[in-house]
PDB file of C-alpha atoms in Angstrom:
ATOM      1  CA  UNK A  15      -1.521   7.428  10.807  1.00  0.00           C
ATOM      2  CA  UNK A  16       2.082   7.692   9.794  1.00  0.00           C
ATOM      3  CA  UNK A  17       4.771   7.086  12.524  1.00  0.00           C
ATOM      4  CA  UNK A  18       5.840  10.276  14.359  1.00  0.00           C
ATOM      5  CA  UNK A  19       9.073  11.797  13.147  1.00  0.00           C
ATOM      6  CA  UNK A  20      11.516  14.329  14.509  1.00  0.00           C
ATOM      7  CA  UNK A  21      12.507  17.302  12.323  1.00  0.00           C
ATOM      8  CA  UNK A  22      15.023  19.926  13.094  1.00  0.00           C
ATOM      9  CA  UNK A  23      17.743  17.620  13.925  1.00  0.00           C
ATOM     10  CA  UNK A  24      20.051  18.242  11.043  1.00  0.00           C
ATOM     11  CA  UNK A  25      23.685  19.005  11.890  1.00  0.00           C
ATOM     12  CA  UNK A  26      24.618  20.265   8.364  1.00  0.00           C
ATOM     13  CA  UNK A  27      24.656  24.071   8.088  1.00  0.00           C
ATOM     14  CA  UNK A  28      24.756  25.283   4.596  1.00  0.00           C
ATOM     15  CA  UNK A  29      24.392  28.740   3.151  1.00  0.00           C
ATOM     16  CA  UNK A  30      21.134  29.461   1.512  1.00  0.00           C
ATOM     17  CA  UNK A  31      21.199  32.169  -1.106  1.00  0.00           C
ATOM     18  CA  UNK A  32      18.472  34.836  -0.848  1.00  0.00           C
ATOM     19  CA  UNK A  33      15.824  34.524  -3.480  1.00  0.00           C
ATOM     20  CA  UNK A  34      12.517  36.264  -4.237  1.00  0.00           C
ATOM     21  CA  UNK A  35       9.354  34.622  -2.761  1.00  0.00           C
ATOM     22  CA  UNK A  36       8.412  32.670  -5.935  1.00  0.00           C
ATOM     23  CA  UNK A  37       6.767  29.329  -5.799  1.00  0.00           C
ATOM     24  CA  UNK A  38       9.789  27.358  -6.753  1.00  0.00           C
ATOM     25  CA  UNK A  39      11.835  29.039  -3.947  1.00  0.00           C
ATOM     26  CA  UNK A  40       9.204  28.840  -1.070  1.00  0.00           C
ATOM     27  CA  UNK A  41      10.665  27.709   2.205  1.00  0.00           C
ATOM     28  CA  UNK A  42      10.124  23.974   2.823  1.00  0.00           C
ATOM     29  CA  UNK A  43       9.428  22.073   6.107  1.00  0.00           C
ATOM     30  CA  UNK A  44      13.000  20.987   5.998  1.00  0.00           C
ATOM     31  CA  UNK A  45      14.177  24.711   5.881  1.00  0.00           C
ATOM     32  CA  UNK A  46      11.964  25.457   8.900  1.00  0.00           C
ATOM     33  CA  UNK A  47      13.264  22.338  10.668  1.00  0.00           C
ATOM     34  CA  UNK A  48      16.907  23.672  10.263  1.00  0.00           C
ATOM     35  CA  UNK A  49      15.850  27.090  11.467  1.00  0.00           C
ATOM     36  CA  UNK A  50      14.063  25.549  14.634  1.00  0.00           C
ATOM     37  CA  UNK A  51      17.158  23.488  15.266  1.00  0.00           C
ATOM     38  CA  UNK A  52      19.345  26.663  15.407  1.00  0.00           C
ATOM     39  CA  UNK A  53      17.125  27.989  18.189  1.00  0.00           C
ATOM     40  CA  UNK A  54      17.396  24.660  20.094  1.00  0.00           C
ATOM     41  CA  UNK A  55      13.901  23.544  19.175  1.00  0.00           C
ATOM     42  CA  UNK A  56      12.792  20.140  17.593  1.00  0.00           C
ATOM     43  CA  UNK A  57       9.354  19.641  16.235  1.00  0.00           C
ATOM     44  CA  UNK A  58       7.700  16.243  16.279  1.00  0.00           C
ATOM     45  CA  UNK A  59       5.296  15.757  13.401  1.00  0.00           C
ATOM     46  CA  UNK A  60       2.250  13.356  13.540  1.00  0.00           C
ATOM     47  CA  UNK A  61       0.479  13.286  10.489  1.00  0.00           C
ATOM     48  CA  UNK A  62      -2.060  11.436   8.256  1.00  0.00           C
ATOM     49  CA  UNK A  63      -3.573  12.440   4.955  1.00  0.00           C
ATOM     50  CA  UNK A  64      -5.932  15.107   6.287  1.00  0.00           C
ATOM     51  CA  UNK A  65      -4.590  15.906   9.878  1.00  0.00           C
ATOM     52  CA  UNK A  66      -1.454  17.121  11.628  1.00  0.00           C
ATOM     53  CA  UNK A  67      -0.213  17.456  15.003  1.00  0.00           C
ATOM     54  CA  UNK A  68       3.002  19.292  15.874  1.00  0.00           C
ATOM     55  CA  UNK A  69       4.787  19.107  19.217  1.00  0.00           C
ATOM     56  CA  UNK A  70       7.664  21.357  20.110  1.00  0.00           C
ATOM     57  CA  UNK A  71      10.492  20.338  22.246  1.00  0.00           C
ATOM     58  CA  UNK A  72      13.672  22.049  23.333  1.00  0.00           C
ATOM     59  CA  UNK A  73      16.834  20.077  22.801  1.00  0.00           C
ATOM     60  CA  UNK A  74      17.286  19.924  26.699  1.00  0.00           C
ATOM     61  CA  UNK A  75      13.762  18.790  27.600  1.00  0.00           C
ATOM     62  CA  UNK A  76      11.675  15.726  27.001  1.00  0.00           C
ATOM     63  CA  UNK A  77       8.264  17.424  27.896  1.00  0.00           C
ATOM     64  CA  UNK A  78       6.619  19.192  25.053  1.00  0.00           C
ATOM     65  CA  UNK A  79       6.765  23.050  25.361  1.00  0.00           C
ATOM     66  CA  UNK A  80       4.043  23.630  22.780  1.00  0.00           C
ATOM     67  CA  UNK A  81       1.699  22.059  20.195  1.00  0.00           C
ATOM     68  CA  UNK A  82      -0.342  22.692  17.175  1.00  0.00           C
ATOM     69  CA  UNK A  83      -3.249  20.668  15.859  1.00  0.00           C
ATOM     70  CA  UNK A  84      -4.869  21.134  12.424  1.00  0.00           C
ATOM     71  CA  UNK A  85      -6.847  19.247   9.688  1.00  0.00           C
ATOM     72  CA  UNK A  86      -8.044  19.783   6.171  1.00  0.00           C
ATOM     73  CA  UNK A  87     -11.820  20.333   5.907  1.00  0.00           C
ATOM     74  CA  UNK A  88     -13.479  18.657   3.073  1.00  0.00           C
ATOM     75  CA  UNK A  89     -15.964  21.542   2.756  1.00  0.00           C
ATOM     76  CA  UNK A  90     -15.073  24.015   1.617  1.00  0.00           C
ATOM     77  CA  UNK A  91     -12.541  21.905  -0.297  1.00  0.00           C
ATOM     78  CA  UNK A  92      -8.872  22.134   0.712  1.00  0.00           C
ATOM     79  CA  UNK A  93      -9.208  24.539   3.618  1.00  0.00           C
ATOM     80  CA  UNK A  94      -6.858  24.118   6.456  1.00  0.00           C
ATOM     81  CA  UNK A  95      -8.415  24.588   9.910  1.00  0.00           C
ATOM     82  CA  UNK A  96      -5.750  25.431  12.511  1.00  0.00           C
ATOM     83  CA  UNK A  97      -7.570  24.205  15.453  1.00  0.00           C
ATOM     84  CA  UNK A  98      -5.252  24.713  18.354  1.00  0.00           C
ATOM     85  CA  UNK A  99      -2.003  26.544  18.661  1.00  0.00           C
ATOM     86  CA  UNK A 100      -0.575  26.552  22.206  1.00  0.00           C
ATOM     87  CA  UNK A 101       2.863  27.212  23.917  1.00  0.00           C
ATOM     88  CA  UNK A 102       3.626  26.512  27.564  1.00  0.00           C
ATOM     89  CA  UNK A 103       4.347  30.047  28.333  1.00  0.00           C
ATOM     90  CA  UNK A 104       1.554  32.338  26.675  1.00  0.00           C
ATOM     91  CA  UNK A 105       3.928  35.266  26.539  1.00  0.00           C
ATOM     92  CA  UNK A 106       5.651  33.293  23.698  1.00  0.00           C
ATOM     93  CA  UNK A 107       3.415  35.152  21.284  1.00  0.00           C
ATOM     94  CA  UNK A 108       3.710  38.606  22.553  1.00  0.00           C
ATOM     95  CA  UNK A 109       7.196  39.714  21.053  1.00  0.00           C
ATOM     96  CA  UNK A 110       6.302  39.472  17.381  1.00  0.00           C
ATOM     97  CA  UNK A 111       7.002  42.548  15.352  1.00  0.00           C
ATOM     98  CA  UNK A 112       6.439  42.250  11.580  1.00  0.00           C
ATOM     99  CA  UNK A 113       8.263  45.315  10.461  1.00  0.00           C
ATOM    100  CA  UNK A 114      11.584  44.465  12.255  1.00  0.00           C
ATOM    101  CA  UNK A 115      11.365  40.776  12.122  1.00  0.00           C
ATOM    102  CA  UNK A 116      11.625  40.340  15.833  1.00  0.00           C
ATOM    103  CA  UNK A 117      11.381  36.758  16.637  1.00  0.00           C
ATOM    104  CA  UNK A 118      11.779  37.097  20.290  1.00  0.00           C
ATOM    105  CA  UNK A 119       8.870  35.445  22.138  1.00  0.00           C
ATOM    106  CA  UNK A 120       7.195  34.063  19.157  1.00  0.00           C
ATOM    107  CA  UNK A 121       9.577  31.724  17.648  1.00  0.00           C
ATOM    108  CA  UNK A 122       7.641  28.546  18.596  1.00  0.00           C
ATOM    109  CA  UNK A 123       4.363  29.927  17.250  1.00  0.00           C
ATOM    110  CA  UNK A 124       5.981  30.962  14.070  1.00  0.00           C
ATOM    111  CA  UNK A 125       7.873  27.641  13.495  1.00  0.00           C
ATOM    112  CA  UNK A 126       4.631  25.474  14.128  1.00  0.00           C
ATOM    113  CA  UNK A 127       2.498  27.765  12.136  1.00  0.00           C
ATOM    114  CA  UNK A 128       4.881  27.912   9.190  1.00  0.00           C
ATOM    115  CA  UNK A 129       5.367  24.060   9.113  1.00  0.00           C
ATOM    116  CA  UNK A 130       1.540  23.622   9.254  1.00  0.00           C
ATOM    117  CA  UNK A 131       1.020  26.099   6.386  1.00  0.00           C
ATOM    118  CA  UNK A 132       3.688  24.627   4.197  1.00  0.00           C
ATOM    119  CA  UNK A 133       2.364  21.076   4.934  1.00  0.00           C
ATOM    120  CA  UNK A 134      -1.243  22.214   3.866  1.00  0.00           C
ATOM    121  CA  UNK A 135       0.169  23.828   0.739  1.00  0.00           C
ATOM    122  CA  UNK A 136       1.890  20.705  -0.253  1.00  0.00           C
ATOM    123  CA  UNK A 137      -1.465  18.951   0.075  1.00  0.00           C
ATOM    124  CA  UNK A 138      -3.165  21.476  -2.298  1.00  0.00           C
ATOM    125  CA  UNK A 139      -4.758  23.769   0.344  1.00  0.00           C
ATOM    126  CA  UNK A 140      -5.185  27.519  -0.705  1.00  0.00           C
ATOM    127  CA  UNK A 141      -6.623  29.092   2.513  1.00  0.00           C
ATOM    128  CA  UNK A 142      -6.220  28.564   6.319  1.00  0.00           C
ATOM    129  CA  UNK A 143      -8.669  29.542   8.985  1.00  0.00           C
ATOM    130  CA  UNK A 144      -8.370  29.972  12.757  1.00  0.00           C
ATOM    131  CA  UNK A 145     -10.299  31.475  15.666  1.00  0.00           C
ATOM    132  CA  UNK A 146      -8.496  34.109  17.806  1.00  0.00           C
ATOM    133  CA  UNK A 147     -10.288  32.843  20.967  1.00  0.00           C
ATOM    134  CA  UNK A 148     -11.628  35.681  23.265  1.00  0.00           C
ATOM    135  CA  UNK A 149     -10.631  34.484  26.865  1.00  0.00           C
ATOM    136  CA  UNK A 150     -10.178  38.171  27.808  1.00  0.00           C
ATOM    137  CA  UNK A 151     -10.392  41.432  25.898  1.00  0.00           C
ATOM    138  CA  UNK A 152      -6.683  42.267  26.275  1.00  0.00           C
ATOM    139  CA  UNK A 153      -5.432  38.884  25.121  1.00  0.00           C
ATOM    140  CA  UNK A 154      -7.956  38.846  22.268  1.00  0.00           C
ATOM    141  CA  UNK A 155      -6.725  42.070  21.022  1.00  0.00           C
ATOM    142  CA  UNK A 156      -3.125  40.884  21.181  1.00  0.00           C
ATOM    143  CA  UNK A 157      -4.050  37.564  19.274  1.00  0.00           C
ATOM    144  CA  UNK A 158      -6.003  39.400  16.579  1.00  0.00           C
ATOM    145  CA  UNK A 159      -3.010  41.837  15.993  1.00  0.00           C
ATOM    146  CA  UNK A 160      -0.411  38.870  15.946  1.00  0.00           C
ATOM    147  CA  UNK A 161      -2.397  36.981  13.246  1.00  0.00           C
ATOM    148  CA  UNK A 162      -3.051  40.092  11.248  1.00  0.00           C
ATOM    149  CA  UNK A 163       0.713  40.652  11.114  1.00  0.00           C
ATOM    150  CA  UNK A 164       1.075  37.116   9.735  1.00  0.00           C
ATOM    151  CA  UNK A 165      -1.416  37.977   7.040  1.00  0.00           C
ATOM    152  CA  UNK A 166      -4.741  36.719   8.395  1.00  0.00           C
ATOM    153  CA  UNK A 167      -7.848  38.791   7.499  1.00  0.00           C
ATOM    154  CA  UNK A 168     -10.857  39.041   9.787  1.00  0.00           C
ATOM    155  CA  UNK A 169     -13.912  37.263   8.401  1.00  0.00           C
ATOM    156  CA  UNK A 170     -16.460  37.819  11.279  1.00  0.00           C
ATOM    157  CA  UNK A 171     -16.955  37.765  15.074  1.00  0.00           C
ATOM    158  CA  UNK A 172     -18.129  34.652  16.684  1.00  0.00           C
ATOM    159  CA  UNK A 173     -20.207  35.794  19.691  1.00  0.00           C
ATOM    160  CA  UNK A 174     -22.825  34.420  22.103  1.00  0.00           C
ATOM    161  CA  UNK A 175     -25.952  35.146  20.068  1.00  0.00           C
ATOM    162  CA  UNK A 176     -28.308  32.585  18.757  1.00  0.00           C
ATOM    163  CA  UNK A 177     -28.106  33.217  15.013  1.00  0.00           C
ATOM    164  CA  UNK A 178     -27.748  30.406  12.681  1.00  0.00           C
ATOM    165  CA  UNK A 179     -24.244  31.569  11.603  1.00  0.00           C
ATOM    166  CA  UNK A 180     -22.981  31.998  15.168  1.00  0.00           C
ATOM    167  CA  UNK A 181     -24.454  28.602  16.422  1.00  0.00           C
ATOM    168  CA  UNK A 182     -22.747  26.896  13.250  1.00  0.00           C
ATOM    169  CA  UNK A 183     -19.447  28.654  14.031  1.00  0.00           C
ATOM    170  CA  UNK A 184     -19.587  27.768  17.701  1.00  0.00           C
ATOM    171  CA  UNK A 185     -20.317  24.123  16.916  1.00  0.00           C
ATOM    172  CA  UNK A 186     -17.267  24.111  14.623  1.00  0.00           C
ATOM    173  CA  UNK A 187     -14.844  25.957  16.807  1.00  0.00           C
ATOM    174  CA  UNK A 188     -16.063  25.426  20.279  1.00  0.00           C
ATOM    175  CA  UNK A 189     -15.528  28.915  21.481  1.00  0.00           C
ATOM    176  CA  UNK A 190     -16.200  32.746  20.955  1.00  0.00           C
ATOM    177  CA  UNK A 191     -13.677  35.163  19.223  1.00  0.00           C
ATOM    178  CA  UNK A 192     -12.606  36.479  15.893  1.00  0.00           C
ATOM    179  CA  UNK A 193     -12.719  34.164  12.804  1.00  0.00           C
ATOM    180  CA  UNK A 194      -9.750  34.779  10.609  1.00  0.00           C
ATOM    181  CA  UNK A 195      -8.549  33.434   7.211  1.00  0.00           C
ATOM    182  CA  UNK A 196      -5.196  33.509   5.388  1.00  0.00           C
ATOM    183  CA  UNK A 197      -4.168  32.959   1.795  1.00  0.00           C
ATOM    184  CA  UNK A 198      -1.341  30.418   2.094  1.00  0.00           C
ATOM    185  CA  UNK A 199       0.347  31.247  -1.111  1.00  0.00           C
ATOM    186  CA  UNK A 200       0.573  34.878  -0.332  1.00  0.00           C
ATOM    187  CA  UNK A 201       1.873  34.039   3.117  1.00  0.00           C
ATOM    188  CA  UNK A 202       4.743  31.968   1.494  1.00  0.00           C
ATOM    189  CA  UNK A 203       5.414  34.736  -1.068  1.00  0.00           C
ATOM    190  CA  UNK A 204       5.816  37.410   1.654  1.00  0.00           C
ATOM    191  CA  UNK A 205       7.619  35.404   4.333  1.00  0.00           C
ATOM    192  CA  UNK A 206       9.996  33.291   2.275  1.00  0.00           C
ATOM    193  CA  UNK A 207      12.504  36.175   1.799  1.00  0.00           C
ATOM    194  CA  UNK A 208      12.229  37.268   5.302  1.00  0.00           C
ATOM    195  CA  UNK A 209      12.601  33.849   6.551  1.00  0.00           C
ATOM    196  CA  UNK A 210      15.735  33.109   4.478  1.00  0.00           C
ATOM    197  CA  UNK A 211      17.330  36.460   5.639  1.00  0.00           C
ATOM    198  CA  UNK A 212      16.678  35.626   9.286  1.00  0.00           C
ATOM    199  CA  UNK A 213      17.903  32.047   8.756  1.00  0.00           C
ATOM    200  CA  UNK A 214      21.230  33.259   7.247  1.00  0.00           C
ATOM    201  CA  UNK A 215      21.716  35.882   9.901  1.00  0.00           C
ATOM    202  CA  UNK A 216      21.152  33.193  12.671  1.00  0.00           C
ATOM    203  CA  UNK A 217      23.729  30.931  10.869  1.00  0.00           C
ATOM    204  CA  UNK A 218      26.308  33.729  10.588  1.00  0.00           C
ATOM    205  CA  UNK A 219      25.909  34.588  14.210  1.00  0.00           C
ATOM    206  CA  UNK A 220      26.621  30.987  15.212  1.00  0.00           C
ATOM    207  CA  UNK A 221      29.669  30.857  13.081  1.00  0.00           C
ATOM    208  CA  UNK A 222      30.915  33.986  14.489  1.00  0.00           C
ATOM    209  CA  UNK A 223      30.424  32.881  18.016  1.00  0.00           C
ATOM    210  CA  UNK A 224      32.240  29.664  17.139  1.00  0.00           C
ATOM    211  CA  UNK A 225      35.197  31.443  15.887  1.00  0.00           C
ATOM    212  CA  UNK A 226      35.297  33.588  19.022  1.00  0.00           C
ATOM    213  CA  UNK A 227      35.392  30.505  21.147  1.00  0.00           C
TER     214      UNK A 227
END
């Protein structure tokens, strides 16, 4: 396992030109780290060739406020399994709106998920899977909508029955819920332009606030 490292600590603020979401311009882990730092968040990455753990911290706290764990499954080849995504306050995930790019409440989830997906893309992964866990009907519906907004598609439901498929899924995921899959390249193509616009707007707002003060 490589030593843990902090990302999101850069003090250099540079203007990033808006570009189409082509492969050569996809946002990088460094881009997301700069974005995180502008929101007062640092991400600690703990990685080895096939697994990744991310821990989110605010710049004023030493205790983690969220974490993500993921690994690359050997079968099917080059598939990222997003095993766990949690934030201290579960309401962090409730404010996301794709159409208006509203980051309120979902910033930590977006940052950690984007870092994991870009990390997996650099490792050669083409798809990612996660289970929208069904702890309660209401929260399950919210999670499914949230992940669909990111671009995840429903594969199948993982229930309590004793079919071979269900038993296999539950052994793999350890819970019931909705199994979902994402095309990583399509995610990067769609979200890179939106990410860069939001990043630039955040930088511009900080510059304006500094000038006012």
